[in-house]
Structures are given as structure tokens and as C-alpha cells.
Amino acid sequence: MDEIKKKLWAIGGGKGGVGKSIVSIMLGASLARQGKKVILVDADLGGSNLHTLVGIKYPLYTLADFINRQVENIEEVVMDTPVENMQLICGADDILGIANPKNTQKNRLFNHLKNLKADYIVLDLGAGASFTTMDFFLFATNKICVLTPQITSIQNAYGFIKASMYRGLMQVFRGEPGAQDMVRRASSAIEGENIDSIDTLKDSLKNLDEHFESDLNTYIESLKIKTIVNMVRNDREKEVGNIVRSVAENYLNLPLENYGYVPYDRILVNSINHMPEFLKNRKDSMSSMSFYEIAGSIIRDSEQPSTSESRFSVKIPASRL
Ligand SMILES: Nc1ncnc2c1ncn2[C@@H]1O[C@H](COP(=O)(O)OP(=O)(O)O)[C@@H](O)[C@H]1O
Ligand SMILES: [Mg+2]
């Protein structure tokens, strides 16, 4: 496993407004509070707002400066935040067309991100399942999918996970057009109508090449996607995490790890315009305590000896995406 990449955590989830940015900030601040050096990255290219949440009105530098080569090294766009130990790389509006960077730009960005000097690099992803968002998600060794108890959020979270997994498989089988074709067909199968789409895919891959099935299994095992259910109001709402987990298990053979719940927190809602003060003064709020616990899990998981991560997490070839 690429040790350097172990520190990368992506926070995605498909739907807007589920709390990806809040989760990123709160986990970042909790890790920072526990003495870890954290860099938050606003990877919501084209819809950035993380800087506003941490109280930076006008970012001096943004990711756009790096992507457009105004600066050569990504370290130059890292800014301090009011939270000790927590720094930020601001996102940018899409005026310069950076919401869809070219693959060469993406690869340069990924290379620089993984070499940033920090204990944890937290990538706050945009909504939707654009190629760029999925590539950020797949690039990070640790993947968290945020959802809320709303049915639309459950659907989007599953859709995002499924689309990301199949995109990852397309990269695994690059250079193998036959296998890619099968992956493409499986990815468009409709759940329920074709319950065994992933099993069918495994069988057909096996027929094509005896190694392909184990390549697929190894990749799926390496994904290790975690779920956080945010804005939970009662015990029943905690159960929605189980729905996504069982659908992913049944239809994709993809095990998801329950990474916890965050309660709906009225104090947090009322503090959105004053997050730095909230982070400093309301460590006792309902959500703060949950985030602190989840940060503990992040630290625990990061300190475990590496398992064999993907030999599949490779560069994105310019021709394939
Ligand atoms: N745990 C929570 N309790 C209450 N409100 C929350 C919680 N998490 C997020 N929110 C609310 O949801 C809004 C959207 O969150 P945000 O992180 O911007 O979503 P996303 O980044 O997924 O689009 C926040 O402005 C806040 O009002
Ligand atoms: Mg956001």
C-alpha cells in the first residue's frame, strides 16, 4: 500500500445539502483538536464554500491558481484557518472552467495532494457523480459517503457508490476492451430486474480471462467505503444506513462499513455563519461529540498496519476518461 496515500480521506455522498462540507470541517477540527495536523481541501470545484464556513471571506489563493499553474507547488495555496492545526486549500468558482479539469491537470493535482505535509488530508467533494468528483473519491484511500435519512439522499448515496465502483472497475480493466464492455453493461443493469448483475459480470469476466474475476474481487475489497448518517433525529432514522449497506451488499457485493451517526444539531444550524466560534466554544454540542468520536475512529484506523491496498490506484490515463 502506498503509505503516503493513507492520510487521504474523501467525504462524498452524491447529494447536495447532506452535510459533506460540515462533516469535513467538523472531522478536520476534531482531528486538529486531538493534535493532528490537518489540511482540508475544498474539492467542490465550481461550487466551493468551505472557506466561507471557516471564516475566510476572500481567499488569497485557491485551487484554481494551482490548476492553472499560477503557482507551481500546491503548498503555496495552503492557507491557515482560525482553527489551530487545521489549514485549508480553498476551492474556486468555475469562471476559469476548472470544474472539469483535464486528466493531466488531475494527475498533477493528485500527485501534489498526496505529497502534502499533514497527518490528514480531508477532501470535501461536490454533489453529484461527475467524473471529477468520482475520481477524487477513488483517489483517496479512505472513502466516506455521507447521507441523511431522506429517501432521496439514500438513493443518491447508493447511486454515487455504484457509479464510483464501476468507474473504478473501468480503470482496473483499462487496456482490456472486452472486460470494459462487460463492466459497462453491468453498470447499466437495473437493480431488481437483473438481481445477479455483479455475479453475471464475474462469470463473464472469468470466461474471458481466469485472472479477471479475482482482479474484480480484489478491487471491490480494496474500496472499503464507509457511511456516515448525518442529521439523525431518532433511533429509527439511524437504520437508513442499513438500507444502503444491504443494497450495496446484495446488488454490488460491496461491503460498506458503518462509520457512525451524527444527530441533527440545532445549535450547529444556528451557528453556520459563525463556525469558527462554534468549533471553539461548542465542543459539547450533540453533533460535536459524535464528530469527535468518529475522528477517534479515523485515528484508530489510520494507525492500523497497512493492508495490501490496491495496485489499482494508478494514474488516470488521458485516453480513458
Ligand atoms: N448534523 C447536522 N445537524 C443539523 N444541521 C446540519 C447538520 N449537518 C449539516 N447541517 C445543515 O445542512 C446544511 C448543508 O450542509 P453542507 O455541509 O453545506 O452540505 P453539502 O456540503 O453536502 O452540500 C448546513 O448548512 C447545515 O445547516
Ligand atoms: Mg459542500
mmCIF file of C-alpha atoms and ligand atoms in Angstrom:
data_model
loop_
_atom_site.group_PDB
_atom_site.id
_atom_site.type_symbol
_atom_site.label_atom_id
_atom_site.label_comp_id
_atom_site.label_asym_id
_atom_site.label_seq_id
_atom_site.Cartn_x
_atom_site.Cartn_y
_atom_site.Cartn_z
ATOM 1 C CA MET A 1 0.000 0.000 0.000
ATOM 2 C CA ASP A 2 1.074 3.479 -0.777
ATOM 3 C CA GLU A 3 1.859 4.776 2.743
ATOM 4 C CA ILE A 4 1.776 8.346 1.542
ATOM 5 C CA LYS A 5 -1.839 7.983 0.470
ATOM 6 C CA LYS A 6 -3.083 6.566 3.769
ATOM 7 C CA LYS A 7 -3.689 10.053 5.084
ATOM 8 C CA LEU A 8 -6.191 10.924 2.348
ATOM 9 C CA TRP A 9 -9.850 10.955 3.354
ATOM 10 C CA ALA A 10 -12.569 11.849 0.845
ATOM 11 C CA ILE A 11 -16.004 12.980 2.008
ATOM 12 C CA GLY A 12 -18.578 12.363 -0.726
ATOM 13 C CA GLY A 13 -22.182 11.331 -0.972
ATOM 14 C CA GLY A 14 -23.866 12.266 -4.170
ATOM 15 C CA LYS A 15 -26.474 14.650 -2.850
ATOM 16 C CA GLY A 16 -26.094 18.345 -2.094
ATOM 17 C CA GLY A 17 -27.043 19.608 1.339
ATOM 18 C CA VAL A 18 -26.476 16.328 3.203
ATOM 19 C CA GLY A 19 -23.618 17.819 5.190
ATOM 20 C CA LYS A 20 -20.449 16.836 3.326
ATOM 21 C CA SER A 21 -18.813 20.194 3.988
ATOM 22 C CA ILE A 22 -19.936 20.234 7.615
ATOM 23 C CA VAL A 23 -18.630 16.689 8.100
ATOM 24 C CA SER A 24 -15.314 17.712 6.512
ATOM 25 C CA ILE A 25 -14.891 20.733 8.769
ATOM 26 C CA MET A 26 -16.087 19.042 11.920
ATOM 27 C CA LEU A 27 -13.918 15.964 11.419
ATOM 28 C CA GLY A 28 -10.983 18.168 10.423
ATOM 29 C CA ALA A 29 -11.389 20.300 13.532
ATOM 30 C CA SER A 30 -11.805 17.235 15.774
ATOM 31 C CA LEU A 31 -8.633 15.698 14.402
ATOM 32 C CA ALA A 32 -6.829 19.019 14.817
ATOM 33 C CA ARG A 33 -8.062 19.230 18.407
ATOM 34 C CA GLN A 34 -6.501 15.834 19.022
ATOM 35 C CA GLY A 35 -3.128 17.251 17.962
ATOM 36 C CA LYS A 36 -3.142 16.115 14.338
ATOM 37 C CA LYS A 37 -2.084 18.375 11.517
ATOM 38 C CA VAL A 38 -4.971 18.612 9.084
ATOM 39 C CA ILE A 39 -5.358 20.125 5.634
ATOM 40 C CA LEU A 40 -8.910 20.491 4.344
ATOM 41 C CA VAL A 41 -9.258 20.609 0.590
ATOM 42 C CA ASP A 42 -12.321 22.152 -0.990
ATOM 43 C CA ALA A 43 -12.651 19.742 -3.881
ATOM 44 C CA ASP A 44 -16.108 21.027 -4.768
ATOM 45 C CA LEU A 45 -14.708 22.555 -7.916
ATOM 46 C CA GLY A 46 -17.123 25.126 -9.190
ATOM 47 C CA GLY A 47 -19.245 25.230 -6.025
ATOM 48 C CA SER A 48 -16.790 25.923 -3.280
ATOM 49 C CA ASN A 49 -17.881 27.283 0.093
ATOM 50 C CA LEU A 50 -15.576 25.742 2.641
ATOM 51 C CA HIS A 51 -13.585 28.967 3.009
ATOM 52 C CA THR A 52 -16.764 30.866 3.928
ATOM 53 C CA LEU A 53 -17.599 28.245 6.540
ATOM 54 C CA VAL A 54 -14.183 28.545 8.181
ATOM 55 C CA GLY A 55 -14.495 32.334 8.186
ATOM 56 C CA ILE A 56 -12.267 33.291 5.239
ATOM 57 C CA LYS A 57 -14.132 35.902 3.196
ATOM 58 C CA TYR A 58 -11.827 36.417 0.258
ATOM 59 C CA PRO A 59 -9.347 33.606 -0.329
ATOM 60 C CA LEU A 60 -5.979 34.932 -1.391
ATOM 61 C CA TYR A 61 -5.177 31.748 -3.271
ATOM 62 C CA THR A 62 -7.397 28.948 -4.486
ATOM 63 C CA LEU A 63 -7.040 25.588 -6.121
ATOM 64 C CA ALA A 64 -7.651 27.364 -9.446
ATOM 65 C CA ASP A 65 -4.277 29.105 -9.069
ATOM 66 C CA PHE A 66 -2.627 25.721 -8.808
ATOM 67 C CA ILE A 67 -4.655 24.061 -11.564
ATOM 68 C CA ASN A 68 -3.975 26.953 -13.930
ATOM 69 C CA ARG A 69 -0.290 26.948 -12.990
ATOM 70 C CA GLN A 70 -0.286 30.449 -11.493
ATOM 71 C CA VAL A 71 1.681 28.663 -8.786
ATOM 72 C CA GLU A 72 3.813 25.581 -9.305
ATOM 73 C CA ASN A 73 3.585 23.944 -5.901
ATOM 74 C CA ILE A 74 0.355 23.208 -4.121
ATOM 75 C CA GLU A 75 1.946 24.175 -0.774
ATOM 76 C CA GLU A 76 1.650 27.775 -1.976
ATOM 77 C CA VAL A 77 -2.151 27.695 -1.887
ATOM 78 C CA VAL A 78 -2.437 26.214 1.615
ATOM 79 C CA MET A 79 -3.927 28.803 3.975
ATOM 80 C CA ASP A 80 -4.217 28.953 7.735
ATOM 81 C CA THR A 81 -7.676 28.876 9.318
ATOM 82 C CA PRO A 82 -8.843 30.191 12.695
ATOM 83 C CA VAL A 83 -8.580 26.596 13.950
ATOM 84 C CA GLU A 84 -5.157 25.659 15.261
ATOM 85 C CA ASN A 85 -3.550 22.748 13.354
ATOM 86 C CA MET A 86 -6.155 22.988 10.585
ATOM 87 C CA GLN A 87 -5.288 24.517 7.226
ATOM 88 C CA LEU A 88 -7.334 24.870 4.069
ATOM 89 C CA ILE A 89 -6.920 24.752 0.342
ATOM 90 C CA CYS A 90 -9.779 26.873 -0.945
ATOM 91 C CA GLY A 91 -11.873 25.836 -3.887
ATOM 92 C CA ALA A 92 -12.839 28.172 -6.665
ATOM 93 C CA ASP A 93 -15.785 29.276 -8.707
ATOM 94 C CA ASP A 94 -15.963 27.867 -12.163
ATOM 95 C CA ILE A 95 -15.182 31.061 -14.027
ATOM 96 C CA LEU A 96 -11.982 29.529 -15.302
ATOM 97 C CA GLY A 97 -13.545 26.222 -16.263
ATOM 98 C CA ILE A 98 -11.797 24.249 -13.540
ATOM 99 C CA ALA A 99 -14.864 22.208 -12.574
ATOM 100 C CA ASN A 100 -13.800 19.698 -15.212
ATOM 101 C CA PRO A 101 -10.036 19.631 -15.195
ATOM 102 C CA LYS A 102 -8.209 17.696 -17.881
ATOM 103 C CA ASN A 103 -6.664 14.388 -16.889
ATOM 104 C CA THR A 104 -3.162 15.808 -16.985
ATOM 105 C CA GLN A 105 -4.307 18.564 -14.606
ATOM 106 C CA LYS A 106 -5.997 15.992 -12.366
ATOM 107 C CA ASN A 107 -2.944 13.771 -12.218
ATOM 108 C CA ARG A 108 -0.728 16.725 -11.336
ATOM 109 C CA LEU A 109 -3.196 17.740 -8.636
ATOM 110 C CA PHE A 110 -3.380 14.210 -7.187
ATOM 111 C CA ASN A 111 0.408 13.940 -7.143
ATOM 112 C CA HIS A 112 0.747 17.166 -5.221
ATOM 113 C CA LEU A 113 -2.114 16.363 -2.846
ATOM 114 C CA LYS A 114 -0.649 13.085 -1.725
ATOM 115 C CA ASN A 115 2.689 14.744 -1.029
ATOM 116 C CA LEU A 116 1.238 17.494 1.162
ATOM 117 C CA LYS A 117 2.767 17.555 4.596
ATOM 118 C CA ALA A 118 -0.033 16.750 7.030
ATOM 119 C CA ASP A 119 -1.292 13.906 9.160
ATOM 120 C CA TYR A 120 -4.683 14.056 7.492
ATOM 121 C CA ILE A 121 -5.867 15.498 4.212
ATOM 122 C CA VAL A 122 -9.638 15.770 4.084
ATOM 123 C CA LEU A 123 -11.215 16.235 0.650
ATOM 124 C CA ASP A 124 -14.654 17.826 0.682
ATOM 125 C CA LEU A 125 -16.326 16.686 -2.525
ATOM 126 C CA GLY A 126 -19.047 18.327 -4.542
ATOM 127 C CA ALA A 127 -22.549 16.980 -5.081
ATOM 128 C CA GLY A 128 -23.442 14.711 -7.951
ATOM 129 C CA ALA A 129 -21.471 11.937 -9.596
ATOM 130 C CA SER A 130 -19.386 13.839 -12.112
ATOM 131 C CA PHE A 131 -16.238 12.139 -13.362
ATOM 132 C CA THR A 132 -14.107 14.632 -11.464
ATOM 133 C CA THR A 133 -15.941 14.050 -8.174
ATOM 134 C CA MET A 134 -15.749 10.271 -8.555
ATOM 135 C CA ASP A 135 -12.055 10.480 -9.405
ATOM 136 C CA PHE A 136 -11.373 12.405 -6.203
ATOM 137 C CA PHE A 137 -13.352 9.783 -4.293
ATOM 138 C CA LEU A 138 -11.500 6.883 -5.903
ATOM 139 C CA PHE A 139 -8.150 8.604 -5.484
ATOM 140 C CA ALA A 140 -8.500 8.862 -1.701
ATOM 141 C CA THR A 141 -7.513 5.723 0.145
ATOM 142 C CA ASN A 142 -10.253 6.345 2.714
ATOM 143 C CA LYS A 143 -13.730 6.997 1.415
ATOM 144 C CA ILE A 144 -16.640 8.281 3.458
ATOM 145 C CA CYS A 145 -20.118 8.550 1.976
ATOM 146 C CA VAL A 146 -22.395 10.973 3.855
ATOM 147 C CA LEU A 147 -26.145 10.510 3.715
ATOM 148 C CA THR A 148 -29.199 11.659 5.614
ATOM 149 C CA PRO A 149 -32.390 9.743 6.428
ATOM 150 C CA GLN A 150 -34.158 11.287 3.420
ATOM 151 C CA ILE A 151 -35.081 8.791 0.749
ATOM 152 C CA THR A 152 -33.561 10.976 -1.975
ATOM 153 C CA SER A 153 -30.277 11.041 -0.115
ATOM 154 C CA ILE A 154 -30.322 7.251 0.266
ATOM 155 C CA GLN A 155 -30.888 6.880 -3.482
ATOM 156 C CA ASN A 156 -28.152 9.356 -4.369
ATOM 157 C CA ALA A 157 -25.662 7.827 -1.949
ATOM 158 C CA TYR A 158 -26.209 4.385 -3.445
ATOM 159 C CA GLY A 159 -26.061 5.807 -6.983
ATOM 160 C CA PHE A 160 -22.806 7.576 -6.189
ATOM 161 C CA ILE A 161 -21.237 4.470 -4.676
ATOM 162 C CA LYS A 162 -22.344 2.305 -7.575
ATOM 163 C CA ALA A 163 -21.160 4.741 -10.255
ATOM 164 C CA SER A 164 -17.811 5.154 -8.481
ATOM 165 C CA MET A 165 -17.294 1.414 -8.172
ATOM 166 C CA TYR A 166 -17.960 0.834 -11.858
ATOM 167 C CA ARG A 167 -15.759 3.772 -12.829
ATOM 168 C CA GLY A 168 -13.001 2.246 -10.720
ATOM 169 C CA LEU A 169 -13.510 -1.099 -12.467
ATOM 170 C CA MET A 170 -13.212 0.584 -15.858
ATOM 171 C CA GLN A 171 -9.786 1.766 -14.718
ATOM 172 C CA VAL A 172 -8.850 -1.696 -13.433
ATOM 173 C CA PHE A 173 -9.588 -3.168 -16.846
ATOM 174 C CA ARG A 174 -8.032 -0.433 -18.916
ATOM 175 C CA GLY A 175 -6.425 -1.875 -21.984
ATOM 176 C CA GLU A 176 -8.966 -4.746 -21.922
ATOM 177 C CA PRO A 177 -11.824 -3.582 -24.149
ATOM 178 C CA GLY A 178 -13.727 -6.876 -23.795
ATOM 179 C CA ALA A 179 -13.735 -6.677 -19.999
ATOM 180 C CA GLN A 180 -14.574 -2.987 -20.061
ATOM 181 C CA ASP A 181 -17.526 -3.685 -22.269
ATOM 182 C CA MET A 182 -18.849 -6.190 -19.726
ATOM 183 C CA VAL A 183 -18.336 -3.730 -16.872
ATOM 184 C CA ARG A 184 -20.174 -1.084 -18.847
ATOM 185 C CA ARG A 185 -23.121 -3.404 -19.410
ATOM 186 C CA ALA A 186 -23.273 -4.456 -15.756
ATOM 187 C CA SER A 187 -23.167 -0.827 -14.659
ATOM 188 C CA SER A 188 -26.315 -0.041 -16.595
ATOM 189 C CA ALA A 189 -28.244 -3.083 -15.330
ATOM 190 C CA ILE A 190 -31.313 -2.142 -13.356
ATOM 191 C CA GLU A 191 -31.492 -3.410 -9.789
ATOM 192 C CA GLY A 192 -34.321 -5.801 -9.156
ATOM 193 C CA GLU A 193 -34.695 -6.637 -12.831
ATOM 194 C CA ASN A 194 -31.268 -8.110 -13.004
ATOM 195 C CA ILE A 195 -30.527 -9.112 -9.469
ATOM 196 C CA ASP A 196 -27.387 -11.022 -10.319
ATOM 197 C CA SER A 197 -25.709 -8.378 -12.451
ATOM 198 C CA ILE A 198 -22.482 -8.445 -10.455
ATOM 199 C CA ASP A 199 -22.477 -12.260 -10.387
ATOM 200 C CA THR A 200 -23.129 -12.360 -14.115
ATOM 201 C CA LEU A 201 -20.277 -9.914 -14.580
ATOM 202 C CA LYS A 202 -17.983 -12.130 -12.529
ATOM 203 C CA ASP A 203 -18.896 -15.166 -14.596
ATOM 204 C CA SER A 204 -18.410 -13.456 -17.911
ATOM 205 C CA LEU A 205 -15.106 -11.941 -16.802
ATOM 206 C CA LYS A 206 -13.925 -15.364 -15.671
ATOM 207 C CA ASN A 207 -14.731 -16.772 -19.090
ATOM 208 C CA LEU A 208 -12.696 -14.036 -20.709
ATOM 209 C CA ASP A 209 -9.598 -14.463 -18.556
ATOM 210 C CA GLU A 210 -9.107 -16.557 -15.451
ATOM 211 C CA HIS A 211 -7.465 -13.655 -13.568
ATOM 212 C CA PHE A 212 -10.196 -11.132 -14.215
ATOM 213 C CA GLU A 213 -12.603 -12.394 -11.574
ATOM 214 C CA SER A 214 -10.002 -12.134 -8.834
ATOM 215 C CA ASP A 215 -8.952 -8.707 -10.124
ATOM 216 C CA LEU A 216 -12.552 -7.627 -9.695
ATOM 217 C CA ASN A 217 -12.846 -9.169 -6.217
ATOM 218 C CA THR A 218 -9.575 -7.634 -5.061
ATOM 219 C CA TYR A 219 -10.643 -4.245 -6.296
ATOM 220 C CA ILE A 220 -14.038 -4.412 -4.614
ATOM 221 C CA GLU A 221 -12.407 -5.463 -1.344
ATOM 222 C CA SER A 222 -9.931 -2.602 -1.573
ATOM 223 C CA LEU A 223 -12.661 0.028 -1.867
ATOM 224 C CA LYS A 224 -13.696 -0.117 1.821
ATOM 225 C CA ILE A 225 -16.305 2.635 1.633
ATOM 226 C CA LYS A 226 -17.641 3.921 4.951
ATOM 227 C CA THR A 227 -21.039 5.503 5.622
ATOM 228 C CA ILE A 228 -21.972 8.303 8.000
ATOM 229 C CA VAL A 229 -25.664 9.071 8.502
ATOM 230 C CA ASN A 230 -25.995 12.766 9.247
ATOM 231 C CA MET A 231 -28.877 14.795 10.708
ATOM 232 C CA VAL A 232 -30.405 11.846 12.524
ATOM 233 C CA ARG A 233 -33.394 12.791 14.711
ATOM 234 C CA ASN A 234 -34.259 9.455 16.323
ATOM 235 C CA ASP A 235 -33.175 5.829 16.590
ATOM 236 C CA ARG A 236 -35.334 4.759 13.688
ATOM 237 C CA GLU A 237 -33.503 7.158 11.379
ATOM 238 C CA LYS A 238 -30.195 5.532 12.228
ATOM 239 C CA GLU A 239 -31.459 2.444 10.427
ATOM 240 C CA VAL A 240 -31.226 4.068 6.986
ATOM 241 C CA GLY A 241 -27.525 3.324 6.930
ATOM 242 C CA ASN A 242 -28.503 -0.356 6.962
ATOM 243 C CA ILE A 243 -30.631 0.111 3.843
ATOM 244 C CA VAL A 244 -27.711 1.434 1.780
ATOM 245 C CA ARG A 245 -25.396 -1.171 3.227
ATOM 246 C CA SER A 246 -27.691 -4.082 2.426
ATOM 247 C CA VAL A 247 -28.477 -2.837 -1.093
ATOM 248 C CA ALA A 248 -24.744 -2.411 -1.826
ATOM 249 C CA GLU A 249 -24.037 -5.857 -0.405
ATOM 250 C CA ASN A 250 -26.864 -7.517 -2.368
ATOM 251 C CA TYR A 251 -26.522 -5.825 -5.722
ATOM 252 C CA LEU A 252 -22.842 -4.945 -5.883
ATOM 253 C CA ASN A 253 -21.301 -7.484 -3.482
ATOM 254 C CA LEU A 254 -19.779 -4.409 -1.925
ATOM 255 C CA PRO A 255 -19.461 -4.347 1.863
ATOM 256 C CA LEU A 256 -19.837 -0.874 3.390
ATOM 257 C CA GLU A 257 -18.625 -0.026 6.866
ATOM 258 C CA ASN A 258 -20.948 1.788 9.264
ATOM 259 C CA TYR A 259 -18.869 4.723 10.429
ATOM 260 C CA GLY A 260 -21.468 6.183 12.727
ATOM 261 C CA TYR A 261 -24.282 8.687 13.059
ATOM 262 C CA VAL A 262 -24.428 12.398 13.646
ATOM 263 C CA PRO A 263 -27.544 13.826 15.309
ATOM 264 C CA TYR A 264 -29.481 16.736 13.909
ATOM 265 C CA ASP A 265 -27.999 19.646 15.840
ATOM 266 C CA ARG A 266 -29.990 22.858 16.116
ATOM 267 C CA ILE A 267 -27.061 24.688 17.700
ATOM 268 C CA LEU A 268 -24.956 23.843 14.667
ATOM 269 C CA VAL A 269 -27.633 25.138 12.281
ATOM 270 C CA ASN A 270 -27.796 28.407 14.187
ATOM 271 C CA SER A 271 -24.019 28.671 14.084
ATOM 272 C CA ILE A 272 -23.473 28.180 10.347
ATOM 273 C CA ASN A 273 -22.496 31.831 9.931
ATOM 274 C CA HIS A 274 -20.111 31.627 12.878
ATOM 275 C CA MET A 275 -18.457 28.259 12.504
ATOM 276 C CA PRO A 276 -15.036 29.223 13.941
ATOM 277 C CA GLU A 277 -16.724 30.317 17.198
ATOM 278 C CA PHE A 278 -18.879 27.191 17.162
ATOM 279 C CA LEU A 279 -15.792 24.997 16.695
ATOM 280 C CA LYS A 280 -14.069 26.742 19.568
ATOM 281 C CA ASN A 281 -16.915 27.102 22.043
ATOM 282 C CA ARG A 282 -19.462 24.373 21.408
ATOM 283 C CA LYS A 283 -17.429 21.208 21.732
ATOM 284 C CA ASP A 284 -20.278 19.944 23.904
ATOM 285 C CA SER A 285 -22.978 20.222 21.234
ATOM 286 C CA MET A 286 -24.663 16.987 20.166
ATOM 287 C CA SER A 287 -23.014 16.824 16.789
ATOM 288 C CA SER A 288 -19.573 17.894 18.083
ATOM 289 C CA MET A 289 -19.464 14.883 20.356
ATOM 290 C CA SER A 290 -20.360 12.475 17.543
ATOM 291 C CA PHE A 291 -17.765 14.019 15.265
ATOM 292 C CA TYR A 292 -15.159 13.720 17.994
ATOM 293 C CA GLU A 293 -15.928 10.004 18.278
ATOM 294 C CA ILE A 294 -15.758 9.495 14.515
ATOM 295 C CA ALA A 295 -12.420 11.350 14.447
ATOM 296 C CA GLY A 296 -11.261 8.838 17.044
ATOM 297 C CA SER A 297 -12.186 6.026 14.630
ATOM 298 C CA ILE A 298 -10.259 7.771 11.860
ATOM 299 C CA ILE A 299 -7.163 7.960 14.045
ATOM 300 C CA ARG A 300 -7.563 4.350 15.128
ATOM 301 C CA ASP A 301 -7.998 3.140 11.543
ATOM 302 C CA SER A 302 -5.068 5.200 10.304
ATOM 303 C CA GLU A 303 -2.758 3.776 12.902
ATOM 304 C CA GLN A 304 -3.530 0.188 11.977
ATOM 305 C CA PRO A 305 -0.821 -1.524 9.982
ATOM 306 C CA SER A 306 -1.479 -1.248 6.266
ATOM 307 C CA THR A 307 -3.302 -3.938 4.454
ATOM 308 C CA SER A 308 -2.497 -4.566 0.855
ATOM 309 C CA GLU A 309 -4.202 -1.724 -0.879
ATOM 310 C CA SER A 310 -4.892 -1.559 -4.420
ATOM 311 C CA ARG A 311 -2.322 -1.918 -7.038
ATOM 312 C CA PHE A 312 -5.206 -0.465 -8.988
ATOM 313 C CA SER A 313 -4.958 3.054 -7.629
ATOM 314 C CA VAL A 314 -2.941 4.216 -10.533
ATOM 315 C CA LYS A 315 -2.774 7.245 -12.731
ATOM 316 C CA ILE A 316 -5.768 8.074 -14.828
ATOM 317 C CA PRO A 317 -4.810 7.570 -18.431
ATOM 318 C CA ALA A 318 -5.575 10.523 -20.620
ATOM 319 C CA SER A 319 -7.350 8.384 -23.184
ATOM 320 C CA ARG A 320 -9.815 6.541 -20.992
ATOM 321 C CA LEU A 321 -11.919 9.097 -19.216
HETATM 322 N N1 LIG B 1 -25.630 17.449 11.932
HETATM 323 C C1 LIG B 1 -26.346 18.478 11.452
HETATM 324 N N2 LIG B 1 -27.369 18.972 12.170
HETATM 325 C C2 LIG B 1 -28.121 19.987 11.692
HETATM 326 N N3 LIG B 1 -27.912 20.589 10.518
HETATM 327 C C3 LIG B 1 -26.914 20.137 9.752
HETATM 328 C C4 LIG B 1 -26.063 19.078 10.177
HETATM 329 N N4 LIG B 1 -25.144 18.879 9.194
HETATM 330 C C5 LIG B 1 -25.416 19.763 8.213
HETATM 331 N N5 LIG B 1 -26.472 20.535 8.550
HETATM 332 C C6 LIG B 1 -27.118 21.600 7.754
HETATM 333 O O1 LIG B 1 -27.073 21.265 6.400
HETATM 334 C C7 LIG B 1 -26.592 22.358 5.647
HETATM 335 C C8 LIG B 1 -25.857 21.851 4.432
HETATM 336 O O2 LIG B 1 -24.638 21.260 4.838
HETATM 337 P P1 LIG B 1 -23.366 21.217 3.872
HETATM 338 O O3 LIG B 1 -22.278 20.621 4.664
HETATM 339 O O4 LIG B 1 -23.145 22.534 3.248
HETATM 340 O O5 LIG B 1 -23.906 20.174 2.765
HETATM 341 P P2 LIG B 1 -23.141 19.647 1.469
HETATM 342 O O6 LIG B 1 -21.712 20.015 1.588
HETATM 343 O O7 LIG B 1 -23.364 18.158 1.471
HETATM 344 O O8 LIG B 1 -23.832 20.292 0.317
HETATM 345 C C9 LIG B 1 -25.738 23.156 6.620
HETATM 346 O O9 LIG B 1 -25.684 24.495 6.254
HETATM 347 C C10 LIG B 1 -26.443 22.955 7.918
HETATM 348 O O10 LIG B 1 -27.462 23.918 8.047
HETATM 349 MG MG MG B 2 -20.443 21.151 0.334
#
